[in-house]
């Protein structure tokens, strides 16, 4: 299959396609089949939604096995299975249930906190704290994930979200302490500055690729280092460094440059979360309904056809990288203005790289990125609660995260495990296309 | 080998791709399996070769029932398959490819290259399959790569060879060479199952013919019993117009003017070398030539996808020599690219989106950078019926359509805006008879509507059927421009670079082999009666649209 040399290897449609359109060959269960039958069929199919859900299920099951296998109490109970068989089995189940339960209560909602709030009428803030923290944690992931997904779906591999995030954070920081304006003007300016900072860092690999063909993967990875060390340097010089400090710590944002909390100061979730949702909606609209978004999609899936149709591949490549950087820059802006209020070096944790994972989880669709970010954030945040309450190390949550990515990235494996029907190559096509693009 | 397929049925979900298909291939027989794209030919062959498994039915070899779990078993039973898209390792030599998987070894498992080469030489001589064993496959012409594939099958002692659309990728000369190879294989007692949708080829080489349509066998016959139009009718299921009907052309003002056009490729070779060409409104100029003589580059230069080194391109008086592809489109050039899947369509996107690929950002499909999705979809549905595109709806991915319907999408899109020049490169390559008929009709209609039309084709039948004037290109130059009444041999010689004054044109009936004249050996009559292409429907049964590659 891969070793074609005579024909075009890329042509997925060979000699015998499009059977459904042939007259006389009517599919037996087409639109005529009752709705329930079609729905059942849908769940047996290897479509992206089913595959994603099953991938997560597989990861959770395998993660559960690992939790048991690393639990000394469970192992001890199994070693004495002869005398207490019931105990070994029940411990096996409860240990896993407790672990996942702790992740759930820590990141989404805790039934005990709810009953406490209901009975006493107080502590409602505590009920919503996990959700609020998860949303806050997810906010920069959504921004950066959207940026990476925009690139992926257009055939551009932006591995530089981390650097663009720093660029956005630096620009937002500068606007945030240097300007002195009322919040209604200051905060929007800071948001714009963050977007512009990220866009500037994204523009560089874009224009280099368009003009010289330099591969964006290499350039963005290298630019990550440039930005990491630029931040390191800037935080030790004026005007960025906090006066009186010798460490690499920045000045603090003015109060007018900070995101207002959405539900009072008790809950960390702030305006940037709404902004992230809005950007997701905007991107969804942009790709579907704008002419520019259409040309992005065309160039992303077949640059030759785009060129023949009069589109400029160079222009689109540059713009895609710039937009992608813009979104990643907003991630840096969001953590700075939403939770941190100052920069330190290194900055941004692992967001720039988790963004790649989240984009893959969400199959490069804005809604998918949103859900993927929330899932990722709840695992990250809930894991802390799991360690606190059950003593299972946080690392096991990371293992579950890794397993989810593993199963998401191997749709054929998932399809075979669950004996799903094939829905044509497109349904399970590996979405990491475009390394060579 | 005597091969029997008995009532083979293969379903894909609810679709019946093969419905009780039966056929028998006798030893030493060339058996043609004829059918349009989508008729179920490839499915049947994949069942036979063990790539797919039949839901019911039996395969018998020399009377004994067999079941192949995988292609390896089919190979061990003496079945060899040459796929339409070759299964070769491009960076390996011919010898290495031939022995791949069945390598002769010396002690310690070392590869016995000498024996591999000797094997190839022996087979080459035996069947007239000239291949240099040490040539790296990717450097070989397509026709020779195909010989490597055939050698591969022979080296594994294939007694029945399946050739899946083998001529789709070949030049006329290569097709000739392939046919003589097939004859020598037949003489050696091997059977050949030859899959195609080209009528002329079938009539010239087949011993027996089985015709498939919509997954069923609709007829079995021999070349002696049928002619081209009967075969076409069996294959398509209705009577097919094998001749292009067109009235005399009434050329108007020059639309496309190429002056001393030169295009230099990446290696610095002048692939278009001083071309002067004029195409007038209301005429079809057919640019003939063996593939690779600069036609592709000429088309790319005109559409501004490739830089021009010197010379000029003018469209209706406007200088487009330095324009962008977008400006060329806006100036009124419709372009049907040579490779529709590569350059003409985005296979993963919907039919509706593909129908506006080059007008997506202008009224009525967009305003102020916002697309009017309802209009795009409405336009899609309209074009489906207007251009007879067979698709369940305009919302399906264009990649799920058959080749003919994909080409109709391209044609529909290009003709749906004001067209001054229609530039169609190999417009019917790989299409089935029905689609060819349709596309040709549209090209002629565009001419009659007053557009200038430049058709680039390496298929002589198509050139003769469509051209009001015929320009022949050889090694980057136009070797001559002749009228439509010109004989095949003369044009064939011009295609081979021989400039023949019309008076001395040889009229001897030859196979035109040296000229590469696309005549696949049935000695088909000269297309296009003298007198300017009018009244072609009379008297001339077969200018051979059916064999268009």
GROMACS .gro file of N, CA, C and O in nm, chain B residues 108-172:
model
  260
  545UNK      N    1   2.404  -1.888   0.520
  545UNK     CA    2   2.405  -1.781   0.620
  545UNK      C    3   2.298  -1.677   0.590
  545UNK      O    4   2.299  -1.568   0.644
  546UNK      N    5   2.205  -1.710   0.503
  546UNK     CA    6   2.095  -1.617   0.476
  546UNK      C    7   2.134  -1.494   0.398
  546UNK      O    8   2.063  -1.394   0.399
  547UNK      N    9   2.248  -1.503   0.330
  547UNK     CA   10   2.287  -1.385   0.252
  547UNK      C   11   2.207  -1.380   0.122
  547UNK      O   12   2.173  -1.483   0.064
  548UNK      N   13   2.178  -1.259   0.080
  548UNK     CA   14   2.098  -1.240  -0.040
  548UNK      C   15   2.180  -1.279  -0.163
  548UNK      O   16   2.294  -1.234  -0.179
  549UNK      N   17   2.122  -1.364  -0.246
  549UNK     CA   18   2.194  -1.406  -0.366
  549UNK      C   19   2.155  -1.315  -0.482
  549UNK      O   20   2.066  -1.346  -0.560
  550UNK      N   21   2.224  -1.201  -0.490
  550UNK     CA   22   2.188  -1.104  -0.593
  550UNK      C   23   2.214  -1.157  -0.733
  550UNK      O   24   2.142  -1.126  -0.826
  551UNK      N   25   2.320  -1.238  -0.744
  551UNK     CA   26   2.354  -1.286  -0.878
  551UNK      C   27   2.239  -1.372  -0.933
  551UNK      O   28   2.199  -1.358  -1.047
  552UNK      N   29   2.188  -1.460  -0.847
  552UNK     CA   30   2.080  -1.545  -0.893
  552UNK      C   31   1.955  -1.462  -0.923
  552UNK      O   32   1.882  -1.489  -1.018
  553UNK      N   33   1.931  -1.360  -0.840
  553UNK     CA   34   1.815  -1.274  -0.864
  553UNK      C   35   1.825  -1.211  -1.002
  553UNK      O   36   1.728  -1.210  -1.079
  554UNK      N   37   1.944  -1.159  -1.033
  554UNK     CA   38   1.961  -1.095  -1.164
  554UNK      C   39   1.943  -1.196  -1.275
  554UNK      O   40   1.879  -1.169  -1.375
  555UNK      N   41   2.002  -1.315  -1.255
  555UNK     CA   42   1.994  -1.417  -1.360
  555UNK      C   43   1.849  -1.456  -1.385
  555UNK      O   44   1.807  -1.470  -1.500
  556UNK      N   45   1.772  -1.470  -1.276
  556UNK     CA   46   1.629  -1.502  -1.289
  556UNK      C   47   1.559  -1.400  -1.378
  556UNK      O   48   1.481  -1.434  -1.467
  557UNK      N   49   1.587  -1.273  -1.349
  557UNK     CA   50   1.520  -1.167  -1.424
  557UNK      C   51   1.560  -1.172  -1.571
  557UNK      O   52   1.475  -1.161  -1.659
  558UNK      N   53   1.689  -1.191  -1.595
  558UNK     CA   54   1.735  -1.195  -1.734
  558UNK      C   55   1.664  -1.306  -1.809
  558UNK      O   56   1.618  -1.288  -1.920
  559UNK      N   57   1.657  -1.424  -1.743
  559UNK     CA   58   1.595  -1.539  -1.808
  559UNK      C   59   1.448  -1.507  -1.843
  559UNK      O   60   1.405  -1.524  -1.957
  560UNK      N   61   1.375  -1.455  -1.747
  560UNK     CA   62   1.234  -1.423  -1.771
  560UNK      C   63   1.220  -1.313  -1.874
  560UNK      O   64   1.130  -1.314  -1.957
  561UNK      N   65   1.312  -1.215  -1.868
  561UNK     CA   66   1.306  -1.104  -1.963
  561UNK      C   67   1.316  -1.155  -2.104
  561UNK      O   68   1.238  -1.116  -2.192
  562UNK      N   69   1.411  -1.243  -2.126
  562UNK     CA   70   1.432  -1.295  -2.260
  562UNK      C   71   1.312  -1.379  -2.302
  562UNK      O   72   1.259  -1.365  -2.412
  563UNK      N   73   1.265  -1.462  -2.210
  563UNK     CA   74   1.158  -1.555  -2.244
  563UNK      C   75   1.031  -1.482  -2.290
  563UNK      O   76   0.964  -1.525  -2.383
  564UNK      N   77   1.000  -1.371  -2.224
  564UNK     CA   78   0.871  -1.306  -2.255
  564UNK      C   79   0.886  -1.168  -2.318
  564UNK      O   80   0.788  -1.095  -2.329
  565UNK      N   81   1.008  -1.131  -2.353
  565UNK     CA   82   1.026  -1.000  -2.415
  565UNK      C   83   1.001  -0.885  -2.319
  565UNK      O   84   0.952  -0.780  -2.358
  566UNK      N   85   1.033  -0.906  -2.192
  566UNK     CA   86   1.012  -0.802  -2.091
  566UNK      C   87   1.146  -0.736  -2.061
  566UNK      O   88   1.218  -0.778  -1.971
  567UNK      N   89   1.177  -0.635  -2.136
  567UNK     CA   90   1.307  -0.574  -2.117
  567UNK      C   91   1.312  -0.489  -1.989
  567UNK      O   92   1.238  -0.392  -1.977
  568UNK      N   93   1.398  -0.531  -1.898
  568UNK     CA   94   1.417  -0.454  -1.775
  568UNK      C   95   1.563  -0.464  -1.736
  568UNK      O   96   1.621  -0.573  -1.740
  569UNK      N   97   1.623  -0.354  -1.699
  569UNK     CA   98   1.759  -0.358  -1.646
  569UNK      C   99   1.748  -0.395  -1.498
  569UNK      O  100   1.693  -0.321  -1.419
  570UNK      N  101   1.803  -0.514  -1.462
  570UNK     CA  102   1.785  -0.561  -1.323
  570UNK      C  103   1.843  -0.465  -1.220
  570UNK      O  104   1.798  -0.463  -1.106
  571UNK      N  105   1.941  -0.386  -1.258
  571UNK     CA  106   2.010  -0.302  -1.160
  571UNK      C  107   1.958  -0.159  -1.155
  571UNK      O  108   2.006  -0.077  -1.078
  572UNK      N  109   1.857  -0.129  -1.238
  572UNK     CA  110   1.803   0.008  -1.237
  572UNK      C  111   1.718   0.028  -1.111
  572UNK      O  112   1.643  -0.061  -1.071
  573UNK      N  113   1.733   0.143  -1.050
  573UNK     CA  114   1.650   0.175  -0.934
  573UNK      C  115   1.509   0.207  -0.983
  573UNK      O  116   1.491   0.284  -1.078
  574UNK      N  117   1.409   0.145  -0.920
  574UNK     CA  118   1.274   0.150  -0.974
  574UNK      C  119   1.219   0.291  -0.992
  574UNK      O  120   1.156   0.323  -1.092
  575UNK      N  121   1.249   0.381  -0.896
  575UNK     CA  122   1.191   0.514  -0.908
  575UNK      C  123   1.244   0.593  -1.027
  575UNK      O  124   1.184   0.692  -1.067
  576UNK      N  125   1.356   0.549  -1.084
  576UNK     CA  126   1.408   0.619  -1.200
  576UNK      C  127   1.350   0.564  -1.330
  576UNK      O  128   1.377   0.618  -1.436
  577UNK      N  129   1.272   0.456  -1.322
  577UNK     CA  130   1.222   0.392  -1.443
  577UNK      C  131   1.091   0.456  -1.488
  577UNK      O  132   1.012   0.500  -1.405
  578UNK      N  133   1.068   0.457  -1.619
  578UNK     CA  134   0.937   0.503  -1.668
  578UNK      C  135   0.827   0.408  -1.619
  578UNK      O  136   0.855   0.292  -1.587
  579UNK      N  137   0.706   0.461  -1.617
  579UNK     CA  138   0.593   0.384  -1.563
  579UNK      C  139   0.577   0.249  -1.633
  579UNK      O  140   0.553   0.147  -1.568
  580UNK      N  141   0.594   0.250  -1.764
  580UNK     CA  142   0.575   0.126  -1.840
  580UNK      C  143   0.674   0.019  -1.797
  580UNK      O  144   0.640  -0.100  -1.791
  581UNK      N  145   0.795   0.059  -1.766
  581UNK     CA  146   0.897  -0.038  -1.725
  581UNK      C  147   0.870  -0.084  -1.582
  581UNK      O  148   0.887  -0.201  -1.548
  582UNK      N  149   0.822   0.009  -1.498
  582UNK     CA  150   0.784  -0.031  -1.362
  582UNK      C  151   0.678  -0.140  -1.366
  582UNK      O  152   0.680  -0.235  -1.289
  583UNK      N  153   0.589  -0.125  -1.463
  583UNK     CA  154   0.484  -0.226  -1.476
  583UNK      C  155   0.543  -0.362  -1.514
  583UNK      O  156   0.499  -0.465  -1.465
  584UNK      N  157   0.646  -0.358  -1.600
  584UNK     CA  158   0.712  -0.484  -1.636
  584UNK      C  159   0.774  -0.547  -1.514
  584UNK      O  160   0.775  -0.670  -1.500
  585UNK      N  161   0.829  -0.465  -1.425
  585UNK     CA  162   0.886  -0.520  -1.302
  585UNK      C  163   0.777  -0.592  -1.223
  585UNK      O  164   0.798  -0.702  -1.171
  586UNK      N  165   0.658  -0.533  -1.219
  586UNK     CA  166   0.546  -0.597  -1.150
  586UNK      C  167   0.512  -0.732  -1.214
  586UNK      O  168   0.485  -0.830  -1.145
  587UNK      N  169   0.511  -0.732  -1.348
  587UNK     CA  170   0.478  -0.857  -1.417
  587UNK      C  171   0.586  -0.962  -1.389
  587UNK      O  172   0.558  -1.078  -1.361
  588UNK      N  173   0.713  -0.917  -1.393
  588UNK     CA  174   0.824  -1.008  -1.364
  588UNK      C  175   0.810  -1.066  -1.224
  588UNK      O  176   0.838  -1.183  -1.199
  589UNK      N  177   0.766  -0.982  -1.132
  589UNK     CA  178   0.748  -1.025  -0.994
  589UNK      C  179   0.651  -1.143  -0.990
  589UNK      O  180   0.676  -1.243  -0.923
  590UNK      N  181   0.540  -1.127  -1.064
  590UNK     CA  182   0.441  -1.235  -1.065
  590UNK      C  183   0.498  -1.360  -1.132
  590UNK      O  184   0.479  -1.471  -1.084
  591UNK      N  185   0.572  -1.341  -1.243
  591UNK     CA  186   0.625  -1.456  -1.316
  591UNK      C  187   0.731  -1.530  -1.234
  591UNK      O  188   0.740  -1.652  -1.235
  592UNK      N  189   0.811  -1.453  -1.160
  592UNK     CA  190   0.915  -1.514  -1.079
  592UNK      C  191   0.855  -1.606  -0.973
  592UNK      O  192   0.917  -1.699  -0.927
  593UNK      N  193   0.729  -1.575  -0.934
  593UNK     CA  194   0.661  -1.660  -0.837
  593UNK      C  195   0.578  -1.767  -0.907
  593UNK      O  196   0.483  -1.819  -0.851
  594UNK      N  197   0.611  -1.795  -1.037
  594UNK     CA  198   0.545  -1.901  -1.114
  594UNK      C  199   0.395  -1.879  -1.130
  594UNK      O  200   0.316  -1.973  -1.114
  595UNK      N  201   0.356  -1.757  -1.160
  595UNK     CA  202   0.213  -1.731  -1.180
  595UNK      C  203   0.168  -1.797  -1.309
  595UNK      O  204   0.234  -1.784  -1.412
  596UNK      N  205   0.059  -1.871  -1.301
  596UNK     CA  206   0.003  -1.931  -1.422
  596UNK      C  207  -0.123  -1.855  -1.465
  596UNK      O  208  -0.173  -1.873  -1.574
  597UNK      N  209  -0.173  -1.770  -1.375
  597UNK     CA  210  -0.282  -1.680  -1.412
  597UNK      C  211  -0.244  -1.541  -1.365
  597UNK      O  212  -0.214  -1.521  -1.248
  598UNK      N  213  -0.241  -1.447  -1.458
  598UNK     CA  214  -0.204  -1.311  -1.422
  598UNK      C  215  -0.329  -1.223  -1.423
  598UNK      O  216  -0.404  -1.223  -1.521
  599UNK      N  217  -0.349  -1.150  -1.316
  599UNK     CA  218  -0.457  -1.051  -1.313
  599UNK      C  219  -0.394  -0.915  -1.340
  599UNK      O  220  -0.304  -0.873  -1.267
  600UNK      N  221  -0.436  -0.849  -1.444
  600UNK     CA  222  -0.385  -0.715  -1.473
  600UNK      C  223  -0.500  -0.616  -1.449
  600UNK      O  224  -0.598  -0.615  -1.521
  601UNK      N  225  -0.485  -0.536  -1.345
  601UNK     CA  226  -0.593  -0.445  -1.306
  601UNK      C  227  -0.569  -0.308  -1.370
  601UNK      O  228  -0.477  -0.237  -1.332
  602UNK      N  229  -0.651  -0.274  -1.469
  602UNK     CA  230  -0.640  -0.147  -1.541
  602UNK      C  231  -0.494  -0.117  -1.578
  602UNK      O  232  -0.442  -0.011  -1.545
  603UNK      N  233  -0.426  -0.209  -1.645
  603UNK     CA  234  -0.282  -0.190  -1.664
  603UNK      C  235  -0.249  -0.075  -1.759
  603UNK      O  236  -0.139  -0.021  -1.753
  604UNK      N  237  -0.341  -0.039  -1.845
  604UNK     CA  238  -0.306   0.061  -1.946
  604UNK      C  239  -0.339   0.203  -1.901
  604UNK      O  240  -0.308   0.298  -1.972
  605UNK      N  241  -0.399   0.217  -1.783
  605UNK     CA  242  -0.441   0.350  -1.739
  605UNK      C  243  -0.323   0.446  -1.728
  605UNK      O  244  -0.338   0.566  -1.744
  606UNK      N  245  -0.206   0.391  -1.698
  606UNK     CA  246  -0.092   0.479  -1.673
  606UNK      C  247   0.008   0.478  -1.788
  606UNK      O  248   0.114   0.538  -1.779
  607UNK      N  249  -0.024   0.410  -1.897
  607UNK     CA  250   0.075   0.390  -2.003
  607UNK      C  251   0.058   0.486  -2.120
  607UNK      O  252  -0.052   0.530  -2.150
  608UNK      N  253   0.170   0.516  -2.186
  608UNK     CA  254   0.163   0.588  -2.312
  608UNK      C  255   0.120   0.489  -2.420
  608UNK      O  256   0.126   0.367  -2.399
  609UNK      N  257   0.080   0.539  -2.535
  609UNK     CA  258   0.037   0.447  -2.641
  609UNK      C  259   0.144   0.344  -2.677
  609UNK      O  260   0.112   0.226  -2.693
   0.00000   0.00000   0.00000
